[in-house]
CSV table of C-alpha atoms in Angstrom, one decimal:
chain,number,residue,atom,x,y,z
A,1,PRO,CA,92.4,121.6,122.3
A,2,ALA,CA,96.1,121.5,121.5
A,3,MET,CA,96.7,118.0,122.9
A,4,ALA,CA,93.6,116.5,121.2
A,5,LEU,CA,94.6,118.1,117.9
A,6,ALA,CA,98.2,116.8,118.2
A,7,GLY,CA,97.0,113.3,118.9
A,8,LEU,CA,94.5,113.3,116.0
A,9,VAL,CA,97.1,114.7,113.6
A,10,LEU,CA,99.5,112.0,114.6
A,11,GLN,CA,97.0,109.2,114.2
A,12,HIS,CA,95.9,110.4,110.8
A,13,THR,CA,99.5,111.0,109.6
A,14,VAL,CA,100.7,107.5,110.7
A,15,THR,CA,97.6,105.9,109.1
A,16,ALA,CA,98.4,107.7,105.8
A,17,LEU,CA,102.1,106.9,105.9
A,18,ALA,CA,101.4,103.2,106.2
A,19,PHE,CA,100.2,103.3,102.6
A,20,ILE,CA,103.5,104.6,101.3
A,21,THR,CA,104.1,100.9,100.7
A,22,TYR,CA,102.1,101.3,97.5
A,23,VAL,CA,104.9,103.6,96.3
A,24,LEU,CA,107.5,101.0,97.4
A,25,ALA,CA,105.6,98.3,95.6
A,26,ALA,CA,105.6,100.3,92.3
A,27,ALA,CA,109.4,101.0,92.8
A,28,GLN,CA,110.0,97.3,93.3
A,29,ILE,CA,108.1,96.5,90.1
A,30,ALA,CA,110.3,99.1,88.3
A,31,GLY,CA,113.5,97.8,89.8
A,32,LEU,CA,114.6,101.1,91.2
A,33,GLY,CA,117.5,101.6,93.6
A,34,TYR,CA,117.4,103.2,97.0
A,35,ALA,CA,118.1,106.8,95.7
A,36,GLU,CA,115.5,106.7,93.0
A,37,THR,CA,112.9,105.1,95.3
A,38,GLN,CA,113.7,107.8,97.9
A,39,ASN,CA,113.0,110.5,95.3
A,40,MET,CA,109.7,108.8,94.4
A,41,VAL,CA,108.6,108.6,98.0
A,42,THR,CA,109.6,112.2,98.7
A,43,ALA,CA,107.6,113.4,95.7
A,44,THR,CA,104.6,111.4,96.6
A,45,LEU,CA,104.7,112.7,100.2
A,46,LEU,CA,104.6,116.2,98.7
A,47,GLY,CA,101.6,115.3,96.6
A,48,MET,CA,99.8,113.9,99.6
A,49,ALA,CA,100.6,117.1,101.5
A,50,ILE,CA,99.3,119.5,98.8
A,51,ALA,CA,96.1,117.5,98.1
A,52,THR,CA,95.3,117.0,101.9
A,53,PHE,CA,95.9,120.7,102.6
A,54,LEU,CA,93.8,121.9,99.7
A,55,GLN,CA,90.9,119.5,100.6
A,56,SER,CA,90.8,121.0,104.0
A,57,TRP,CA,91.4,124.6,103.0
A,58,GLY,CA,88.4,124.7,100.8
A,59,SER,CA,87.4,128.0,99.1
A,60,ARG,CA,87.6,127.2,95.4
A,61,THR,CA,90.2,124.5,95.7
A,62,GLY,CA,88.5,121.9,97.9
A,63,PRO,CA,85.4,120.9,99.9
A,64,SER,CA,86.7,122.2,103.2
A,65,GLN,CA,86.6,118.7,104.7
A,66,LEU,CA,89.0,116.5,106.7
A,67,VAL,CA,90.1,114.4,103.7
A,68,VAL,CA,93.5,112.8,103.7
A,69,HIS,CA,95.4,111.5,100.6
A,70,ILE,CA,97.5,108.4,100.1
A,71,PRO,CA,99.2,106.9,97.1
A,72,ASP,CA,96.6,105.7,94.6
A,73,PRO,CA,96.5,101.9,94.9
A,74,LEU,CA,95.0,101.5,91.4
A,75,LEU,CA,98.2,102.9,89.9
A,76,VAL,CA,100.7,100.6,91.6
A,77,VAL,CA,101.3,98.2,88.7
A,78,THR,CA,100.8,100.8,85.9
A,79,GLY,CA,103.1,103.3,87.6
A,80,GLY,CA,105.7,100.6,88.2
A,81,LEU,CA,105.7,99.6,84.5
A,82,ILE,CA,105.9,103.2,83.4
A,83,VAL,CA,109.0,103.8,85.5
A,84,ALA,CA,110.5,100.5,84.4
A,85,ARG,CA,110.1,101.5,80.7
A,86,TYR,CA,110.6,105.3,80.7
A,87,GLY,CA,112.3,106.0,84.0
A,88,PRO,CA,111.0,108.2,86.9
A,89,GLY,CA,110.4,111.0,84.4
A,90,GLY,CA,107.6,109.0,82.9
A,91,LEU,CA,105.5,109.7,86.0
A,92,VAL,CA,105.5,113.4,85.0
A,93,ILE,CA,103.1,113.0,82.1
A,94,ALA,CA,101.2,110.3,83.9
A,95,GLY,CA,100.5,112.7,86.8
A,96,ILE,CA,99.5,115.5,84.4
A,97,VAL,CA,97.1,113.2,82.6
A,98,ASN,CA,95.7,112.0,86.0
A,99,ALA,CA,95.2,115.7,87.0
A,100,LEU,CA,93.4,116.6,83.8
A,101,ILE,CA,91.1,113.7,84.2
A,102,ALA,CA,90.3,114.7,87.8
A,103,LEU,CA,89.5,118.3,86.7
A,104,GLY,CA,87.2,117.1,83.9
A,105,ALA,CA,85.6,114.5,86.2
A,106,GLY,CA,84.1,117.2,88.3
A,107,TYR,CA,81.9,118.0,85.4
A,108,LEU,CA,81.5,114.5,83.9
A,109,VAL,CA,81.1,112.1,86.8
A,110,PRO,CA,77.6,113.2,87.8
A,111,ARG,CA,76.5,112.7,84.2
A,112,LEU,CA,78.2,109.3,83.9
A,113,ARG,CA,76.8,107.7,87.0
A,114,THR,CA,74.3,105.7,84.8
A,115,VAL,CA,77.2,104.4,82.7
A,116,LEU,CA,80.0,104.0,85.4
A,117,THR,CA,77.9,102.0,87.8
A,118,PRO,CA,79.3,100.6,91.0
A,119,THR,CA,79.5,97.2,89.3
A,120,VAL,CA,81.7,98.6,86.5
A,121,ALA,CA,83.9,100.5,88.9
A,122,GLY,CA,84.1,97.5,91.1
A,123,VAL,CA,85.3,95.2,88.3
A,124,VAL,CA,88.1,97.7,87.4
A,125,ILE,CA,89.2,98.0,91.0
A,126,CYS,CA,89.1,94.3,91.4
A,127,ILE,CA,91.3,93.7,88.3
A,128,ALA,CA,93.7,96.3,89.6
A,129,GLY,CA,93.9,94.4,92.9
A,130,VAL,CA,94.4,91.0,91.1
A,131,SER,CA,97.3,92.5,89.1
A,132,LEU,CA,99.2,92.9,92.4
A,133,ILE,CA,99.2,89.1,93.1
A,134,VAL,CA,102.0,88.1,90.8
A,135,PRO,CA,104.6,90.7,91.9
A,136,GLY,CA,103.3,90.3,95.5
A,137,LEU,CA,104.1,86.6,95.4
A,138,LYS,CA,107.5,87.1,93.9
A,139,GLN,CA,108.3,89.7,96.6
A,140,THR,CA,107.0,87.6,99.5
A,141,THR,CA,108.8,84.4,98.5
A,142,GLY,CA,112.1,85.8,97.1
A,143,LEU,CA,111.4,83.8,94.0
A,144,THR,CA,114.3,83.7,91.6
A,145,ALA,CA,114.4,83.0,87.9
A,146,GLU,CA,115.6,79.5,88.7
A,147,GLY,CA,112.5,78.9,90.8
A,148,ILE,CA,114.2,79.0,94.2
A,149,VAL,CA,112.4,80.6,97.1
A,150,ASP,CA,113.8,82.1,100.3
A,151,SER,CA,112.4,80.6,103.5
A,152,ILE,CA,113.4,83.7,105.6
A,153,ASP,CA,111.5,85.9,103.2
A,154,ILE,CA,108.4,83.7,103.4
A,155,LEU,CA,108.6,83.8,107.2
A,156,ILE,CA,108.8,87.6,107.3
A,157,ALA,CA,105.9,87.9,104.7
A,158,ALA,CA,103.7,85.4,106.5
A,159,THR,CA,104.2,87.2,109.8
A,160,THR,CA,103.3,90.6,108.2
A,161,LEU,CA,100.3,89.2,106.4
A,162,GLY,CA,99.1,87.2,109.4
A,163,VAL,CA,99.1,90.3,111.6
A,164,ILE,CA,97.2,92.3,109.0
A,165,VAL,CA,94.6,89.6,108.5
A,166,LEU,CA,94.1,88.9,112.2
A,167,LEU,CA,93.6,92.5,113.2
A,168,SER,CA,91.5,93.2,110.1
A,169,ILE,CA,89.1,90.4,110.9
A,170,TRP,CA,89.1,90.0,114.7
A,171,GLY,CA,90.6,93.3,115.9
A,172,SER,CA,88.6,96.1,117.6
A,173,LYS,CA,87.2,99.0,115.6
A,174,ARG,CA,90.3,101.1,116.3
A,175,GLY,CA,92.6,98.1,115.9
A,176,LYS,CA,91.3,97.4,112.4
A,177,LEU,CA,92.3,100.9,111.4
A,178,PHE,CA,95.9,100.2,112.4
A,179,ALA,CA,96.1,96.6,111.0
A,180,LEU,CA,98.3,97.6,108.1
A,181,LEU,CA,100.6,99.6,110.4
A,182,ALA,CA,100.8,96.8,112.9
A,183,GLY,CA,101.7,94.3,110.2
A,184,LEU,CA,104.4,96.6,108.9
A,185,ILE,CA,105.9,97.0,112.4
A,186,ALA,CA,105.9,93.2,113.0
A,187,GLY,CA,107.4,92.5,109.6
A,188,ILE,CA,110.1,95.1,109.9
A,189,ALA,CA,111.0,93.9,113.4
A,190,LEU,CA,111.3,90.3,112.3
A,191,ALA,CA,113.4,91.4,109.3
A,192,ALA,CA,115.7,93.3,111.6
A,193,ILE,CA,116.1,90.3,113.8
A,194,CYS,CA,116.9,88.1,110.7
A,195,GLY,CA,119.4,90.7,109.4
A,196,ARG,CA,117.3,91.4,106.3
A,197,ILE,CA,117.3,95.2,106.4
A,198,ASP,CA,119.7,96.6,103.8
A,199,GLY,CA,120.8,100.2,103.1
A,200,LEU,CA,121.7,101.3,106.6
A,201,ASP,CA,125.0,102.7,105.5
A,202,ALA,CA,123.2,104.9,103.0
A,203,PHE,CA,120.7,106.0,105.7
A,204,MET,CA,123.6,107.1,108.0
A,205,HIS,CA,125.1,109.2,105.3
A,206,THR,CA,121.8,110.8,104.1
A,207,PRO,CA,121.3,114.4,105.2
A,208,VAL,CA,118.4,115.3,107.5
A,209,PHE,CA,117.1,118.2,105.4
A,210,GLY,CA,117.0,118.4,101.6
A,211,LEU,CA,115.0,119.6,98.6
A,212,PRO,CA,112.9,117.2,96.4
A,213,HIS,CA,114.6,116.1,93.2
A,214,LEU,CA,113.3,117.1,89.8
A,215,PRO,CA,113.5,114.2,87.3
A,216,LYS,CA,114.0,114.7,83.6
A,217,ALA,CA,110.4,114.7,82.3
A,218,VAL,CA,109.5,112.1,79.6
A,219,PHE,CA,106.5,113.1,77.5
A,220,MET,CA,106.8,110.6,74.7
A,221,ILE,CA,104.8,107.7,76.2
A,222,ASP,CA,102.7,105.1,74.3
A,223,PRO,CA,99.1,106.4,73.8
A,224,GLY,CA,97.7,103.1,75.0
A,225,VAL,CA,99.5,103.5,78.4
A,226,LEU,CA,98.1,107.1,78.7
A,227,ALA,CA,94.6,105.7,77.9
A,228,ALA,CA,95.0,103.2,80.7
A,229,ILE,CA,96.1,105.9,83.1
A,230,ALA,CA,93.1,108.0,82.1
A,231,LEU,CA,90.7,105.1,82.7
A,232,LEU,CA,92.2,104.3,86.1
A,233,ALA,CA,92.2,108.0,87.0
A,234,LEU,CA,88.5,108.2,86.2
A,235,MET,CA,87.8,105.2,88.5
A,236,THR,CA,89.7,107.0,91.2
A,237,GLN,CA,87.5,110.0,90.9
A,238,LEU,CA,84.4,107.8,91.4
A,239,ASP,CA,86.1,106.9,94.8
A,240,VAL,CA,86.7,110.6,95.4
A,241,PHE,CA,83.0,111.2,94.7
A,242,GLY,CA,82.0,108.6,97.3
A,243,CYS,CA,84.5,109.8,100.0
A,244,VAL,CA,83.5,113.4,99.7
A,245,VAL,CA,79.8,112.6,99.9
A,246,LEU,CA,80.4,110.4,103.0
A,247,MET,CA,82.3,113.1,104.8
A,248,HIS,CA,79.5,115.6,103.9
A,249,LYS,CA,77.0,113.2,105.5
A,250,MET,CA,79.1,112.9,108.6
A,251,ASN,CA,79.2,116.7,108.9
A,252,ASP,CA,75.6,117.5,108.1
A,253,ALA,CA,72.8,116.0,110.2
A,254,ASP,CA,70.3,117.3,107.7
A,255,TRP,CA,72.0,115.7,104.7
A,256,ARG,CA,69.6,115.0,101.8
A,257,ARG,CA,71.6,114.6,98.6
A,258,PRO,CA,75.2,114.9,97.3
A,259,ASP,CA,76.4,118.4,97.0
A,260,MET,CA,78.0,118.5,93.6
A,261,LYS,CA,80.0,121.7,94.4
A,262,LEU,CA,81.7,119.8,97.2
A,263,VAL,CA,82.4,116.8,95.0
A,264,ALA,CA,83.8,119.0,92.3
A,265,GLY,CA,86.0,120.7,94.9
A,266,GLY,CA,87.3,117.3,96.1
A,267,MET,CA,88.3,116.4,92.5
A,268,ARG,CA,89.8,119.8,92.0
A,269,ALA,CA,92.0,119.5,95.1
A,270,THR,CA,93.0,116.0,93.9
A,271,ALA,CA,93.9,117.3,90.5
A,272,LEU,CA,96.0,120.2,91.8
A,273,GLY,CA,97.9,118.0,94.2
A,274,ASN,CA,98.7,115.4,91.5
A,275,PHE,CA,99.6,118.1,89.0
A,276,PHE,CA,102.2,119.9,91.1
A,277,ALA,CA,103.7,116.8,92.5
A,278,ALA,CA,103.9,115.1,89.1
A,279,TRP,CA,106.8,117.4,88.2
A,280,PHE,CA,108.8,115.9,91.0
A,281,GLY,CA,108.1,112.3,89.8
A,282,ALA,CA,105.3,111.5,92.3
A,283,GLN,CA,102.8,108.6,92.2
A,284,ALA,CA,99.3,110.0,91.9
A,285,THR,CA,97.3,110.1,95.1
A,286,ALA,CA,93.7,109.3,96.1
A,287,ILE,CA,91.5,109.8,99.2
A,288,SER,CA,92.2,107.4,102.1
A,289,SER,CA,89.0,105.6,103.2
A,290,ALA,CA,91.0,104.4,106.3
A,291,ASN,CA,91.4,108.0,107.5
A,292,ILE,CA,87.6,108.5,106.9
A,293,ALA,CA,87.0,105.5,109.2
A,294,LEU,CA,89.3,107.0,111.8
A,295,SER,CA,87.4,110.3,111.7
A,296,HIS,CA,84.1,108.3,112.2
A,297,ILE,CA,85.4,106.3,115.1
A,298,SER,CA,87.1,109.3,116.8
A,299,ARG,CA,84.0,111.5,116.1
A,300,THR,CA,86.2,114.3,114.9
A,301,THR,CA,85.9,115.8,111.4
A,302,SER,CA,87.3,119.3,111.8
A,303,ARG,CA,89.1,120.5,108.7
A,304,ILE,CA,91.7,122.1,111.0
A,305,ILE,CA,93.0,118.6,111.6
A,306,GLY,CA,93.5,118.2,107.8
A,307,LEU,CA,95.4,121.5,107.5
A,308,PHE,CA,97.9,120.3,110.1
A,309,ILE,CA,98.2,116.9,108.5
A,310,GLY,CA,99.1,118.5,105.2
A,311,LEU,CA,101.7,120.7,106.9
A,312,VAL,CA,103.2,117.7,108.7
A,313,LEU,CA,103.4,115.7,105.4
A,314,ALA,CA,105.0,118.7,103.7
A,315,VAL,CA,107.7,118.9,106.4
A,316,LEU,CA,108.4,115.1,106.0
A,317,ALA,CA,108.8,115.6,102.2
A,318,PHE,CA,111.8,117.8,103.0
A,319,LEU,CA,113.5,115.2,105.2
A,320,PRO,CA,115.5,112.8,103.0
A,321,LYS,CA,116.5,110.7,105.9
A,322,PHE,CA,112.9,110.0,106.7
A,323,ALA,CA,112.0,109.2,103.1
A,324,LEU,CA,115.0,106.8,102.9
A,325,ALA,CA,113.9,105.1,106.1
A,326,LEU,CA,110.6,104.3,104.4
A,327,THR,CA,112.5,103.1,101.4
A,328,LEU,CA,114.3,100.5,103.5
A,329,ILE,CA,111.2,98.6,104.3
A,330,PRO,CA,112.1,95.0,103.3
A,331,THR,CA,110.8,93.5,100.1
A,332,PRO,CA,108.8,90.6,101.7
A,333,VAL,CA,106.9,93.2,103.8
A,334,ILE,CA,106.0,95.2,100.8
A,335,GLY,CA,104.8,92.1,99.0
A,336,SER,CA,102.6,91.2,101.9
A,337,VAL,CA,100.9,94.6,101.8
A,338,GLY,CA,100.2,94.1,98.1
A,339,LEU,CA,98.7,90.7,98.7
A,340,SER,CA,96.5,92.0,101.6
């Protein structure tokens, strides 16, 4: 029904948008300004839209499942360092490498499961998470080179992190899904009260509609950096593998074993989304486990929902004012999300 569809699309879209903070964290690491961060957010929204739509569309491009994409959390630090060194154009080759690994993973991952065990993948993901601690602490404390901290930043960060932790641990099943969003709202509200939201003048003068910006591509990147991207992309595809299989189990009461055609389709949709969005300077995307949990709790897994989510995200990618609004999320709030 139309009302149920609209409500589910809204919930899934809001859940996915909460993770745009991963893009903002990478932009903070890179030291980008409002305009460049806005372009990065816009490009990533476009990548999320393409990948989500293809996952749900199916045929030869995806598994025909309600699978929603978010910015890849494994690439926050690496992506930020690439942009800091090579500029936004460095994300072009990074996205292309990520896409190529995703395409190849559809054939390799089933054969590498004995090598890339959950323990190995878990260690890589854990280290990627640990790498967010240092920039997260700097962002949440307003730490300067002289060792001075900002008490207001600490208060905003503590409020954001506190709400996220409280809802994640003691919230209801549905409340846990929106713990990150609730923390963002609480942190932004407190920052507004404290007068810590900058860039409102730029927001007022930003047009409502606009086309994504094409950065100047940079292809000459250190091979070691590309190798790191390739490894992290392979770890991401292991997560894609698990998410697609989980959605398949939710949709098939007679499920017996992973369907490798569906898995390959999920990786192919991820690759295509990252490849096309890379030319706009997007951060690579991955499947959102939070949205899968939302599907489980709401007991709705229709791929039609995913098609509309993709369309909504695509429309948002052409709204510069909306992208800039996301960019204005205060630094302490972004740091808290990284620590959480």
